[in-house]
CSV table of C-alpha atoms in Angstrom, one decimal:
chain,number,residue,atom,x,y,z
Z,16,MET,CA,15.0,20.5,-2.6
Z,17,ASP,CA,14.7,18.8,0.7
Z,18,SER,CA,14.2,15.2,0.7
Z,19,VAL,CA,11.1,15.6,3.0
Z,20,THR,CA,8.3,18.4,3.1
Z,21,ALA,CA,8.4,20.6,6.0
Z,22,ASP,CA,4.8,20.3,6.9
Z,23,ARG,CA,3.9,16.6,6.5
Z,24,GLY,CA,7.4,14.9,6.8
Z,25,LYS,CA,6.3,13.1,3.6
Z,26,PRO,CA,9.2,12.3,1.2
Z,27,VAL,CA,9.2,14.5,-1.9
Z,28,ASP,CA,8.9,12.8,-5.2
Z,29,PRO,CA,12.3,13.6,-7.0
Z,30,TYR,CA,10.6,12.8,-10.6
Z,31,PRO,CA,7.2,14.5,-10.3
Z,32,LEU,CA,5.1,14.4,-13.8
Z,33,PRO,CA,4.0,17.5,-15.4
Z,34,ARG,CA,0.6,18.7,-14.6
Z,35,ARG,CA,-2.1,16.3,-16.2
Z,36,GLN,CA,-3.7,17.4,-19.4
Z,37,PHE,CA,-6.8,16.2,-21.0
Z,38,ILE,CA,-7.9,15.9,-24.8
Z,39,ASP,CA,-11.0,14.5,-26.3
Z,40,VAL,CA,-9.9,11.3,-28.5
Z,41,GLY,CA,-13.0,9.7,-30.2
Z,42,GLY,CA,-15.5,10.6,-27.3
Z,43,ILE,CA,-13.0,9.4,-24.9
Z,44,ARG,CA,-11.7,12.0,-22.3
Z,45,THR,CA,-7.9,11.3,-22.4
Z,46,ALA,CA,-5.4,12.1,-20.0
Z,47,TYR,CA,-1.7,12.8,-20.7
Z,48,HIS,CA,1.4,14.5,-19.6
Z,49,GLU,CA,3.8,16.4,-21.9
Z,50,ALA,CA,7.2,18.2,-21.5
Z,51,GLY,CA,10.1,19.6,-23.7
Z,52,GLU,CA,10.4,21.1,-26.9
Z,53,GLY,CA,13.2,19.0,-28.6
Z,54,PRO,CA,13.2,18.3,-32.3
Z,55,GLU,CA,12.1,14.6,-31.8
Z,56,THR,CA,9.2,13.5,-30.3
Z,57,LEU,CA,9.0,10.6,-27.5
Z,58,VAL,CA,5.6,8.7,-26.8
Z,59,PHE,CA,5.6,6.4,-23.9
Z,60,ILE,CA,3.3,3.5,-23.6
Z,61,TYR,CA,2.9,1.6,-20.2
Z,62,GLY,CA,1.7,-1.7,-19.7
Z,63,GLY,CA,-1.1,-3.6,-18.1
Z,64,ASN,CA,-4.9,-3.1,-19.2
Z,65,PHE,CA,-8.1,-2.1,-18.0
Z,66,GLY,CA,-9.6,-3.9,-15.3
Z,67,GLY,CA,-6.6,-4.9,-13.0
Z,68,ALA,CA,-7.8,-5.2,-9.6
Z,69,ASP,CA,-4.6,-5.9,-7.5
Z,70,SER,CA,-2.4,-3.2,-9.4
Z,71,ALA,CA,-3.0,-0.4,-11.6
Z,72,SER,CA,-0.7,1.3,-14.3
Z,73,SER,CA,-0.7,4.8,-15.3
Z,74,ALA,CA,1.3,7.6,-16.9
Z,75,TYR,CA,3.3,7.6,-13.6
Z,76,ALA,CA,5.2,4.5,-14.6
Z,77,TRP,CA,7.5,6.8,-16.8
Z,78,ASN,CA,8.2,9.5,-14.4
Z,79,MET,CA,11.8,8.8,-14.2
Z,80,GLN,CA,12.0,9.3,-18.1
Z,81,VAL,CA,10.0,12.3,-18.5
Z,82,ALA,CA,12.0,15.3,-16.9
Z,83,PRO,CA,15.6,14.2,-17.8
Z,84,LEU,CA,14.7,13.1,-21.6
Z,85,ALA,CA,12.7,16.4,-21.8
Z,86,LYS,CA,15.7,18.1,-21.7
Z,87,ARG,CA,16.5,17.2,-25.2
Z,88,PHE,CA,13.2,15.8,-26.6
Z,89,ARG,CA,9.5,16.5,-26.6
Z,90,VAL,CA,8.0,13.8,-24.2
Z,91,VAL,CA,4.3,12.8,-24.4
Z,92,VAL,CA,3.0,10.2,-22.0
Z,93,PRO,CA,-0.8,9.3,-22.3
Z,94,ASP,CA,-3.1,7.2,-20.2
Z,95,LYS,CA,-4.3,4.3,-22.1
Z,96,ILE,CA,-8.0,4.0,-22.6
Z,97,GLY,CA,-9.6,2.7,-19.2
Z,98,GLN,CA,-6.2,3.2,-17.6
Z,99,GLY,CA,-5.0,5.6,-15.1
Z,100,PHE,CA,-7.2,9.0,-15.6
Z,101,THR,CA,-8.6,8.2,-19.2
Z,102,ASP,CA,-12.2,7.1,-19.6
Z,103,PRO,CA,-13.0,3.3,-20.3
Z,104,PRO,CA,-14.5,2.1,-23.2
Z,105,LEU,CA,-18.0,3.6,-24.2
Z,106,ARG,CA,-19.2,-0.1,-25.3
Z,107,ASP,CA,-18.7,-3.7,-24.0
Z,108,GLU,CA,-17.7,-5.0,-27.5
Z,109,ASP,CA,-14.7,-2.5,-27.2
Z,110,TYR,CA,-13.0,-3.8,-24.2
Z,111,THR,CA,-10.3,-5.4,-26.6
Z,112,MET,CA,-6.5,-4.7,-27.4
Z,113,ALA,CA,-7.5,-3.2,-30.9
Z,114,THR,CA,-9.6,-0.7,-29.1
Z,115,VAL,CA,-6.4,0.2,-27.2
Z,116,ILE,CA,-4.3,0.4,-30.3
Z,117,ALA,CA,-6.6,2.6,-32.0
Z,118,HIS,CA,-7.0,5.0,-29.1
Z,119,ILE,CA,-3.3,5.5,-29.1
Z,120,ARG,CA,-3.3,6.0,-32.7
Z,121,ASP,CA,-6.2,8.4,-32.5
Z,122,PHE,CA,-4.2,10.2,-29.6
Z,123,ILE,CA,-1.2,10.7,-31.7
Z,124,VAL,CA,-3.3,12.1,-34.7
Z,125,ALA,CA,-5.3,14.5,-32.3
Z,126,LEU,CA,-2.3,15.9,-30.8
Z,127,LYS,CA,-0.9,16.4,-34.4
Z,128,LEU,CA,2.4,14.7,-33.5
Z,129,PRO,CA,5.1,14.2,-36.1
Z,130,PRO,CA,6.2,10.8,-36.8
Z,131,VAL,CA,7.1,9.6,-33.1
Z,132,HIS,CA,9.8,7.5,-31.6
Z,133,ILE,CA,7.4,5.2,-29.6
Z,134,ILE,CA,8.5,3.4,-26.3
Z,135,GLY,CA,6.2,0.5,-25.0
Z,136,HIS,CA,6.5,-1.6,-22.0
Z,137,SER,CA,4.8,-5.0,-21.5
Z,138,ARG,CA,1.5,-5.0,-23.0
Z,139,GLY,CA,2.2,-1.2,-24.1
Z,140,GLY,CA,5.1,-2.9,-26.2
Z,141,PHE,CA,2.6,-5.1,-27.9
Z,142,ALA,CA,0.4,-2.0,-28.8
Z,143,SER,CA,3.4,0.0,-29.8
Z,144,ALA,CA,4.8,-2.8,-32.2
Z,145,ARG,CA,1.4,-3.4,-33.8
Z,146,LEU,CA,0.9,0.4,-34.3
Z,147,ALA,CA,4.2,0.4,-35.9
Z,148,MET,CA,2.9,-2.1,-38.3
Z,149,GLU,CA,-0.5,-0.8,-39.0
Z,150,ARG,CA,0.5,3.0,-39.2
Z,151,PRO,CA,4.4,3.2,-39.9
Z,152,ASP,CA,3.6,6.7,-41.2
Z,153,LEU,CA,3.2,7.7,-37.5
Z,154,ILE,CA,6.3,6.0,-36.1
Z,155,ARG,CA,9.6,6.8,-36.5
Z,156,SER,CA,11.4,4.1,-34.4
Z,157,LEU,CA,10.0,1.6,-31.9
Z,158,THR,CA,11.4,0.6,-28.7
Z,159,THR,CA,9.7,-2.4,-26.9
Z,160,VAL,CA,10.6,-3.1,-23.1
Z,161,THR,CA,10.1,-6.6,-21.7
Z,162,SER,CA,7.0,-7.2,-23.5
Z,163,GLY,CA,5.9,-10.8,-22.9
Z,164,THR,CA,2.7,-10.1,-24.5
Z,165,LEU,CA,4.6,-9.4,-27.9
Z,166,SER,CA,7.2,-12.1,-27.7
Z,167,PRO,CA,6.8,-15.7,-28.7
Z,168,GLY,CA,5.7,-18.3,-26.1
Z,169,VAL,CA,3.6,-18.3,-22.8
Z,170,GLY,CA,4.2,-15.9,-20.0
Z,171,THR,CA,4.9,-16.8,-16.6
Z,172,ASN,CA,3.2,-13.7,-14.7
Z,173,GLU,CA,0.2,-15.7,-13.7
Z,174,VAL,CA,2.4,-18.0,-12.0
Z,175,VAL,CA,4.8,-15.5,-10.3
Z,176,LEU,CA,1.8,-13.0,-9.3
Z,177,ALA,CA,-0.7,-15.7,-8.2
Z,178,ARG,CA,-2.4,-15.3,-4.9
Z,179,PRO,CA,-1.5,-11.6,-3.8
Z,180,PRO,CA,-1.5,-11.8,0.1
Z,181,HIS,CA,-4.1,-9.2,0.5
Z,182,PRO,CA,-7.6,-8.4,-0.9
Z,183,PRO,CA,-7.6,-6.4,-4.0
Z,184,PHE,CA,-7.6,-2.4,-4.2
Z,185,THR,CA,-5.4,-2.5,-1.1
Z,186,ARG,CA,-1.9,-0.7,-1.0
Z,187,GLU,CA,-0.5,-4.1,0.4
Z,188,SER,CA,-1.7,-6.1,-2.5
Z,189,ALA,CA,-0.5,-3.5,-5.1
Z,190,ARG,CA,3.0,-3.4,-3.3
Z,191,TRP,CA,3.5,-7.1,-3.3
Z,192,VAL,CA,2.7,-7.5,-7.1
Z,193,TYR,CA,5.0,-4.7,-7.9
Z,194,GLU,CA,7.8,-5.9,-5.7
Z,195,ASN,CA,7.5,-9.4,-7.2
Z,196,TYR,CA,7.7,-7.8,-10.7
Z,197,CYS,CA,11.0,-6.0,-9.6
Z,198,PHE,CA,14.5,-7.4,-8.8
Z,199,ARG,CA,14.8,-5.2,-6.0
Z,200,LYS,CA,12.0,-4.6,-3.7
Z,201,GLU,CA,13.1,-1.1,-2.8
Z,202,VAL,CA,12.6,-0.1,-6.4
Z,203,VAL,CA,8.9,0.1,-5.2
Z,204,THR,CA,8.6,3.7,-3.5
Z,205,GLU,CA,5.9,5.3,-1.5
Z,206,ALA,CA,5.4,7.9,-4.2
Z,207,TRP,CA,4.9,5.2,-6.9
Z,208,MET,CA,2.1,3.3,-4.5
Z,209,ASP,CA,0.5,6.7,-3.8
Z,210,VAL,CA,-0.5,7.0,-7.6
Z,211,VAL,CA,-1.2,3.4,-8.0
Z,212,MET,CA,-3.7,3.8,-5.1
Z,213,GLU,CA,-5.1,7.1,-6.6
Z,214,THR,CA,-5.7,5.0,-9.8
Z,215,LEU,CA,-7.3,2.2,-8.3
Z,216,ASN,CA,-9.7,4.5,-6.4
Z,217,ASN,CA,-10.4,6.5,-9.5
Z,218,PRO,CA,-14.3,6.0,-10.2
Z,219,SER,CA,-13.7,5.8,-14.1
Z,220,TYR,CA,-10.9,3.1,-13.5
Z,221,ARG,CA,-13.2,1.2,-11.2
Z,222,ARG,CA,-15.9,1.1,-14.0
Z,223,GLY,CA,-13.4,-0.6,-16.2
Z,224,VAL,CA,-12.7,-3.1,-13.5
Z,225,ASP,CA,-16.2,-3.9,-13.0
Z,226,LYS,CA,-16.6,-4.7,-16.7
Z,227,VAL,CA,-13.5,-6.9,-17.0
Z,228,VAL,CA,-13.7,-8.6,-13.7
Z,229,GLY,CA,-17.3,-8.1,-12.4
Z,230,GLN,CA,-19.1,-8.7,-15.8
Z,231,GLY,CA,-16.3,-11.1,-17.0
Z,232,LEU,CA,-15.2,-9.2,-20.1
Z,233,GLY,CA,-11.8,-10.2,-19.3
Z,234,ALA,CA,-12.2,-14.0,-19.7
Z,235,SER,CA,-14.9,-13.8,-22.3
Z,236,LEU,CA,-13.6,-11.1,-24.7
Z,237,PHE,CA,-10.5,-9.4,-23.9
Z,238,LEU,CA,-8.1,-12.4,-23.4
Z,239,PRO,CA,-9.5,-14.6,-26.2
Z,240,ASP,CA,-9.3,-11.8,-28.7
Z,241,LEU,CA,-5.8,-10.7,-27.3
Z,242,ALA,CA,-4.7,-14.3,-28.1
Z,243,ARG,CA,-5.9,-14.1,-31.6
Z,244,TYR,CA,-4.4,-10.6,-32.0
Z,245,LYS,CA,-1.0,-11.8,-30.9
Z,246,ARG,CA,-1.0,-14.7,-33.4
Z,247,GLU,CA,-1.8,-12.4,-36.1
Z,248,THR,CA,1.0,-10.1,-35.0
Z,249,LEU,CA,3.8,-12.4,-34.7
Z,250,THR,CA,2.5,-13.6,-38.4
Z,251,TRP,CA,2.9,-10.1,-39.4
Z,252,ILE,CA,6.4,-9.9,-38.0
Z,253,ASP,CA,7.5,-13.1,-39.7
Z,254,GLU,CA,6.1,-11.6,-42.9
Z,255,GLY,CA,8.7,-8.6,-42.6
Z,256,ARG,CA,5.9,-6.0,-41.9
Z,257,LEU,CA,7.7,-4.4,-39.0
Z,258,GLN,CA,9.9,-1.9,-41.1
Z,259,ARG,CA,10.9,0.3,-38.4
Z,260,PRO,CA,14.2,0.7,-36.4
Z,261,THR,CA,13.5,-1.4,-33.4
Z,262,GLN,CA,15.3,-2.0,-30.2
Z,263,VAL,CA,14.2,-4.7,-28.0
Z,264,ILE,CA,15.1,-4.4,-24.1
Z,265,TRP,CA,14.8,-6.9,-21.5
Z,266,GLY,CA,15.6,-7.5,-17.9
Z,267,PHE,CA,17.8,-10.4,-17.2
Z,268,ASN,CA,16.0,-11.3,-14.0
Z,269,ASP,CA,12.4,-10.7,-15.4
Z,270,ARG,CA,10.5,-13.7,-13.8
Z,271,THR,CA,7.2,-12.9,-15.7
Z,272,ALA,CA,8.8,-12.7,-19.2
Z,273,LEU,CA,11.9,-14.6,-19.5
Z,274,VAL,CA,15.0,-13.2,-21.2
Z,275,GLU,CA,15.0,-16.2,-23.8
Z,276,ARG,CA,11.6,-14.9,-25.1
Z,277,GLY,CA,13.1,-11.6,-25.6
Z,278,MET,CA,16.1,-13.0,-27.6
Z,279,GLU,CA,13.6,-14.9,-29.8
Z,280,LEU,CA,11.4,-11.9,-30.5
Z,281,PHE,CA,14.6,-9.9,-31.4
Z,282,GLU,CA,15.7,-12.6,-33.9
Z,283,ARG,CA,12.2,-12.8,-35.7
Z,284,ILE,CA,12.2,-9.0,-35.9
Z,285,ALA,CA,15.9,-9.0,-36.9
Z,286,LYS,CA,15.3,-11.3,-40.0
Z,287,HIS,CA,13.7,-8.5,-41.8
Z,288,GLU,CA,14.7,-5.3,-40.2
Z,289,ARG,CA,18.5,-4.9,-40.0
Z,290,ARG,CA,18.2,-1.6,-37.7
Z,291,THR,CA,17.2,-3.9,-34.8
Z,292,THR,CA,19.2,-4.4,-31.4
Z,293,PHE,CA,18.7,-6.2,-28.4
Z,294,ASN,CA,19.6,-4.9,-25.1
Z,295,VAL,CA,19.8,-6.7,-21.8
Z,296,PHE,CA,20.0,-5.0,-18.3
Z,297,ASN,CA,21.4,-7.2,-15.4
Z,298,GLU,CA,19.9,-7.2,-12.1
Z,299,ALA,CA,16.6,-6.0,-13.5
Z,300,GLY,CA,12.9,-7.4,-13.6
Z,301,HIS,CA,10.0,-6.4,-15.4
Z,302,PHE,CA,10.5,-2.5,-14.9
Z,303,VAL,CA,14.0,-2.1,-16.4
Z,304,TYR,CA,13.4,1.7,-16.9
Z,305,ARG,CA,12.6,2.2,-13.3
Z,306,GLU,CA,15.3,0.0,-11.9
Z,307,HIS,CA,18.1,1.4,-13.9
Z,308,PRO,CA,16.6,4.8,-15.2
Z,309,GLU,CA,19.9,6.6,-16.0
Z,310,ARG,CA,21.2,3.7,-18.1
Z,311,PHE,CA,17.7,3.1,-19.8
Z,312,ASN,CA,17.5,7.1,-20.4
Z,313,ALA,CA,20.9,7.1,-21.9
Z,314,LEU,CA,20.3,3.9,-24.0
Z,315,LEU,CA,16.9,5.4,-25.4
Z,316,ALA,CA,18.5,8.9,-26.2
Z,317,GLY,CA,21.5,7.2,-28.1
Z,318,PHE,CA,18.9,5.2,-30.1
Z,319,VAL,CA,16.7,8.1,-30.9
Z,320,ASP,CA,19.6,10.1,-32.0
Z,321,LEU,CA,20.8,7.5,-34.4
Z,322,HIS,CA,17.2,7.4,-36.0
Z,323,SER,CA,16.2,11.0,-35.9
Z,324,ALA,CA,14.8,12.8,-38.9
Z,325,ARG,CA,17.9,14.9,-39.2
Protein backbone atom coordinates (compact mmCIF):
# COMPACT_ATOMS: atom_id res chain seq x y z
CA MET A 1 0.00 0.00 0.00
CA ASP A 2 1.24 3.51 -0.81
CA SER A 3 2.22 5.74 2.10
CA VAL A 4 -0.17 8.41 0.76
CA THR A 5 -3.54 8.27 -0.88
CA ALA A 6 -3.67 9.17 -4.55
CA ASP A 7 -6.51 11.67 -4.32
CA ARG A 8 -5.92 13.66 -1.15
CA GLY A 9 -2.23 13.25 -0.40
CA LYS A 10 -3.13 12.23 3.15
CA PRO A 11 -0.99 9.55 4.82
CA VAL A 12 -2.63 6.13 4.95
CA ASP A 13 -3.07 4.69 8.42
CA PRO A 14 -0.94 1.52 8.45
CA TYR A 15 -2.96 0.11 11.38
CA PRO A 16 -6.65 0.69 10.57
CA LEU A 17 -9.16 -0.79 12.97
CA PRO A 18 -11.83 -3.22 11.77
CA ARG A 19 -15.21 -1.63 11.20
CA ARG A 20 -16.98 -0.32 14.27
CA GLN A 21 -19.82 -2.50 15.55
CA PHE A 22 -22.48 -1.81 18.16
CA ILE A 23 -24.21 -3.87 20.83
CA ASP A 24 -26.75 -2.96 23.50
CA VAL A 25 -25.25 -3.37 26.97
CA GLY A 26 -27.78 -2.62 29.69
CA GLY A 27 -29.45 0.06 27.60
CA ILE A 28 -26.12 1.63 26.57
CA ARG A 29 -25.33 1.62 22.84
CA THR A 30 -21.81 0.27 23.00
CA ALA A 31 -19.20 0.51 20.24
CA TYR A 32 -16.51 -2.11 19.75
CA HIS A 33 -14.07 -3.55 17.24
CA GLU A 34 -13.29 -7.22 16.75
CA ALA A 35 -10.81 -9.23 14.68
CA GLY A 36 -9.30 -12.70 14.60
CA GLU A 37 -10.57 -16.16 15.44
CA GLY A 38 -7.86 -17.66 17.63
CA PRO A 39 -8.50 -20.01 20.55
CA GLU A 40 -7.71 -17.33 23.14
CA THR A 41 -9.65 -14.05 23.46
CA LEU A 42 -7.94 -10.76 24.27
CA VAL A 43 -10.00 -7.80 25.51
CA PHE A 44 -8.26 -4.40 25.51
CA ILE A 45 -9.40 -1.59 27.85
CA TYR A 46 -7.94 1.87 27.26
CA GLY A 47 -7.46 4.67 29.80
CA GLY A 48 -8.99 8.01 30.63
CA ASN A 49 -12.60 8.56 31.65
CA PHE A 50 -15.73 10.26 30.43
CA GLY A 51 -15.63 14.03 30.40
CA GLY A 52 -12.07 14.71 29.27
CA ALA A 53 -12.11 18.03 27.40
CA ASP A 54 -8.41 18.36 26.52
CA SER A 55 -8.00 14.88 25.04
CA ALA A 56 -10.17 11.88 24.38
CA SER A 57 -9.42 8.17 24.42
CA SER A 58 -11.13 5.58 22.26
CA ALA A 59 -10.61 2.05 20.97
CA TYR A 60 -8.16 3.47 18.43
CA ALA A 61 -5.58 3.74 21.23
CA TRP A 62 -4.98 -0.01 20.67
CA ASN A 63 -4.90 0.06 16.85
CA MET A 64 -1.26 -1.10 16.73
CA GLN A 65 -2.20 -4.23 18.65
CA VAL A 66 -5.37 -5.36 16.86
CA ALA A 67 -4.19 -6.53 13.42
CA PRO A 68 -0.86 -8.06 14.51
CA LEU A 69 -2.35 -9.99 17.44
CA ALA A 70 -5.50 -10.98 15.50
CA LYS A 71 -3.30 -13.25 13.40
CA ARG A 72 -3.21 -15.61 16.37
CA PHE A 73 -5.94 -14.53 18.80
CA ARG A 74 -9.49 -13.23 18.88
CA VAL A 75 -9.10 -9.53 19.70
CA VAL A 76 -11.94 -7.38 21.05
CA VAL A 77 -11.67 -3.66 21.86
CA PRO A 78 -14.75 -1.95 23.33
CA ASP A 79 -15.32 1.74 23.84
CA LYS A 80 -15.93 2.33 27.53
CA ILE A 81 -19.17 3.91 28.69
CA GLY A 82 -19.19 7.63 27.88
CA GLN A 83 -15.97 7.38 25.87
CA GLY A 84 -15.16 6.94 22.21
CA PHE A 85 -18.44 6.18 20.46
CA THR A 86 -20.29 4.51 23.33
CA ASP A 87 -23.19 6.38 24.91
CA PRO A 88 -22.67 8.09 28.29
CA PRO A 89 -24.37 6.92 31.50
CA LEU A 90 -28.16 7.31 31.61
CA ARG A 91 -28.24 8.79 35.13
CA ASP A 92 -26.10 11.42 36.82
CA GLU A 93 -25.37 9.09 39.75
CA ASP A 94 -23.76 6.62 37.36
CA TYR A 95 -20.79 8.81 36.51
CA THR A 96 -18.54 6.58 38.61
CA MET A 97 -15.75 4.06 38.10
CA ALA A 98 -18.07 1.36 39.42
CA THR A 99 -20.33 2.02 36.43
CA VAL A 100 -17.36 1.76 34.05
CA ILE A 101 -16.36 -1.62 35.49
CA ALA A 102 -19.93 -2.92 35.45
CA HIS A 103 -20.24 -1.90 31.80
CA ILE A 104 -17.06 -3.80 30.86
CA ARG A 105 -18.34 -6.84 32.75
CA ASP A 106 -21.72 -6.70 31.07
CA PHE A 107 -20.08 -6.21 27.66
CA ILE A 108 -18.03 -9.41 28.09
CA VAL A 109 -21.18 -11.26 29.15
CA ALA A 110 -23.28 -9.79 26.32
CA LEU A 111 -20.79 -11.00 23.71
CA LYS A 112 -20.73 -14.42 25.43
CA LEU A 113 -16.96 -14.34 25.52
CA PRO A 114 -15.04 -17.18 27.17
CA PRO A 115 -12.73 -16.33 30.07
CA VAL A 116 -10.60 -13.59 28.52
CA HIS A 117 -7.10 -12.23 28.78
CA ILE A 118 -7.83 -8.63 29.76
CA ILE A 119 -5.32 -5.87 29.03
CA GLY A 120 -5.90 -2.49 30.63
CA HIS A 121 -3.99 0.76 30.29
CA SER A 122 -3.95 3.56 32.88
CA ARG A 123 -7.48 3.87 34.32
CA GLY A 124 -8.37 0.92 32.12
CA GLY A 125 -5.75 -1.02 34.07
CA PHE A 126 -7.53 -0.19 37.30
CA ALA A 127 -10.87 -1.28 35.85
CA SER A 128 -9.37 -4.52 34.52
CA ALA A 129 -7.75 -5.44 37.84
CA ARG A 130 -10.91 -4.70 39.78
CA LEU A 131 -12.96 -6.83 37.39
CA ALA A 132 -10.45 -9.68 37.74
CA MET A 133 -11.19 -9.64 41.48
CA GLU A 134 -14.94 -9.10 41.27
CA ARG A 135 -15.52 -11.66 38.50
CA PRO A 136 -12.52 -13.99 38.24
CA ASP A 137 -14.72 -16.43 36.32
CA LEU A 138 -14.62 -14.00 33.36
CA ILE A 139 -10.85 -13.45 33.40
CA ARG A 140 -8.07 -15.86 32.43
CA SER A 141 -5.17 -13.42 32.87
CA LEU A 142 -4.57 -9.74 33.61
CA THR A 143 -2.13 -7.30 32.02
CA THR A 144 -2.06 -3.82 33.52
CA VAL A 145 -0.06 -1.12 31.72
CA THR A 146 1.27 2.04 33.39
CA SER A 147 -1.77 2.37 35.64
CA GLY A 148 -1.19 5.19 38.06
CA THR A 149 -4.83 4.83 39.09
CA LEU A 150 -4.22 1.27 40.30
CA SER A 151 -0.74 1.71 41.75
CA PRO A 152 -0.14 3.02 45.29
CA GLY A 153 0.72 6.66 45.77
CA VAL A 154 -0.28 9.93 44.17
CA GLY A 155 -0.13 10.54 40.42
CA THR A 156 1.87 13.34 38.81
CA ASN A 157 -0.20 13.73 35.65
CA GLU A 158 -2.01 16.75 37.08
CA VAL A 159 1.37 18.51 37.26
CA VAL A 160 2.88 17.24 34.00
CA LEU A 161 -0.27 17.94 31.98
CA ALA A 162 -1.34 21.15 33.69
CA ARG A 163 -2.37 24.11 31.54
CA PRO A 164 -2.35 22.96 27.93
CA PRO A 165 -1.38 25.93 25.73
CA HIS A 166 -4.67 25.97 23.82
CA PRO A 167 -8.35 25.91 24.77
CA PRO A 168 -10.06 22.50 25.04
CA PHE A 169 -11.55 20.67 22.05
CA THR A 170 -8.73 21.83 19.76
CA ARG A 171 -6.24 19.67 17.89
CA GLU A 172 -3.36 21.71 19.32
CA SER A 173 -4.47 21.11 22.90
CA ALA A 174 -4.98 17.38 22.38
CA ARG A 175 -1.63 17.01 20.62
CA TRP A 176 0.17 18.81 23.46
CA VAL A 177 -1.38 16.46 26.03
CA TYR A 178 -0.45 13.30 24.15
CA GLU A 179 3.03 14.53 23.30
CA ASN A 180 3.69 15.14 26.98
CA TYR A 181 2.46 11.63 27.80
CA CYS A 182 4.98 10.08 25.39
CA PHE A 183 8.77 9.80 25.48
CA ARG A 184 9.07 10.91 21.84
CA LYS A 185 6.68 13.44 20.30
CA GLU A 186 6.76 11.79 16.87
CA VAL A 187 4.75 8.88 18.31
CA VAL A 188 1.72 11.18 18.19
CA THR A 189 0.63 10.72 14.57
CA GLU A 190 -1.86 12.65 12.49
CA ALA A 191 -4.02 9.51 12.22
CA TRP A 192 -4.18 9.30 16.02
CA MET A 193 -5.11 12.97 16.30
CA ASP A 194 -7.78 12.56 13.62
CA VAL A 195 -9.59 9.98 15.77
CA VAL A 196 -9.09 12.05 18.94
CA MET A 197 -10.77 15.02 17.26
CA GLU A 198 -13.56 12.85 15.88
CA THR A 199 -14.18 11.64 19.42
CA LEU A 200 -14.05 15.12 20.97
CA ASN A 201 -16.65 16.29 18.46
CA ASN A 202 -18.94 13.30 18.93
CA PRO A 203 -22.24 14.64 20.40
CA SER A 204 -22.63 11.73 22.85
CA TYR A 205 -19.08 12.28 24.11
CA ARG A 206 -19.78 15.99 24.54
CA ARG A 207 -22.81 15.13 26.69
CA GLY A 208 -20.42 13.40 29.08
CA VAL A 209 -18.13 16.44 29.10
CA ASP A 210 -21.11 18.64 29.97
CA LYS A 211 -21.95 16.40 32.92
CA VAL A 212 -18.42 15.91 34.23
CA VAL A 213 -17.05 19.39 33.60
CA GLY A 214 -20.01 21.67 32.98
CA GLN A 215 -22.20 20.33 35.78
CA GLY A 216 -19.29 19.45 38.03
CA LEU A 217 -19.89 15.72 38.42
CA GLY A 218 -16.17 15.07 38.05
CA ALA A 219 -15.26 16.98 41.20
CA SER A 220 -18.40 16.21 43.18
CA LEU A 221 -18.87 12.53 42.34
CA PHE A 222 -16.37 10.77 40.06
CA LEU A 223 -13.07 11.69 41.73
CA PRO A 224 -14.18 11.29 45.39
CA ASP A 225 -15.80 7.95 44.56
CA LEU A 226 -12.67 6.83 42.67
CA ALA A 227 -10.47 7.66 45.67
CA ARG A 228 -12.64 5.48 47.91
CA TYR A 229 -12.74 2.75 45.29
CA LYS A 230 -8.95 2.82 44.94
CA ARG A 231 -8.41 2.40 48.69
CA GLU A 232 -10.75 -0.57 48.72
CA THR A 233 -9.14 -2.12 45.63
CA LEU A 234 -5.60 -1.90 47.06
CA THR A 235 -6.92 -3.46 50.28
CA TRP A 236 -8.33 -6.33 48.22
CA ILE A 237 -4.92 -6.81 46.57
CA ASP A 238 -3.23 -6.83 49.99
CA GLU A 239 -5.74 -9.45 51.11
CA GLY A 240 -4.77 -11.68 48.18
CA ARG A 241 -8.02 -11.41 46.25
CA LEU A 242 -6.26 -10.98 42.90
CA GLN A 243 -5.74 -14.61 41.93
CA ARG A 244 -5.07 -14.51 38.23
CA PRO A 245 -1.79 -14.60 36.26
CA THR A 246 -0.77 -10.95 36.16
CA GLN A 247 1.83 -8.95 34.34
CA VAL A 248 2.58 -5.33 35.18
CA ILE A 249 4.09 -3.30 32.33
CA TRP A 250 5.57 0.17 32.78
CA GLY A 251 7.35 2.87 30.83
CA PHE A 252 10.63 3.78 32.49
CA ASN A 253 10.25 7.39 31.36
CA ASP A 254 6.59 7.87 32.25
CA ARG A 255 6.44 11.25 33.99
CA THR A 256 2.74 10.87 34.82
CA ALA A 257 3.06 7.52 36.64
CA LEU A 258 6.59 6.98 37.95
CA VAL A 259 8.15 3.55 37.55
CA GLU A 260 8.65 3.20 41.31
CA ARG A 261 4.90 3.05 41.69
CA GLY A 262 4.75 0.21 39.19
CA MET A 263 7.32 -1.74 41.20
CA GLU A 264 5.34 -1.23 44.40
CA LEU A 265 2.18 -2.44 42.67
CA PHE A 266 4.02 -5.54 41.43
CA GLU A 267 5.33 -6.29 44.92
CA ARG A 268 1.88 -6.05 46.46
CA ILE A 269 0.33 -8.36 43.86
CA ALA A 270 3.26 -10.81 43.85
CA LYS A 271 2.96 -11.42 47.59
CA HIS A 272 -0.19 -13.44 46.92
CA GLU A 273 -0.03 -14.38 43.21
CA ARG A 274 3.21 -16.14 42.25
CA ARG A 275 2.34 -15.91 38.52
CA THR A 276 3.12 -12.18 38.51
CA THR A 277 5.77 -10.48 36.37
CA PHE A 278 7.03 -6.91 36.04
CA ASN A 279 8.35 -5.56 32.73
CA VAL A 280 9.86 -2.13 32.20
CA PHE A 281 10.31 -0.58 28.74
CA ASN A 282 13.16 1.87 28.33
CA GLU A 283 12.60 5.10 26.38
CA ALA A 284 8.86 4.78 26.92
CA GLY A 285 6.34 7.10 28.48
CA HIS A 286 2.72 6.47 29.36
CA PHE A 287 1.74 4.85 26.03
CA VAL A 288 4.23 1.96 26.10
CA TYR A 289 2.19 -0.11 23.64
CA ARG A 290 2.16 2.66 21.04
CA GLU A 291 5.77 3.67 21.59
CA HIS A 292 7.13 0.11 21.25
CA PRO A 293 4.30 -1.83 19.57
CA GLU A 294 6.30 -4.79 18.24
CA ARG A 295 8.02 -5.48 21.54
CA PHE A 296 4.79 -4.98 23.46
CA ASN A 297 2.85 -7.33 21.18
CA ALA A 298 5.52 -10.02 21.43
CA LEU A 299 5.58 -9.75 25.22
CA LEU A 300 1.79 -9.95 25.44
CA ALA A 301 1.55 -12.90 23.04
CA GLY A 302 4.10 -14.85 25.06
CA PHE A 303 2.25 -14.15 28.29
CA VAL A 304 -1.06 -15.27 26.78
CA ASP A 305 0.53 -18.44 25.42
CA LEU A 306 1.94 -19.23 28.85
CA HIS A 307 -1.45 -18.85 30.51
CA SER A 308 -3.75 -20.19 27.80
CA ALA A 309 -6.49 -22.75 28.40
CA ARG A 310 -4.56 -25.46 26.59
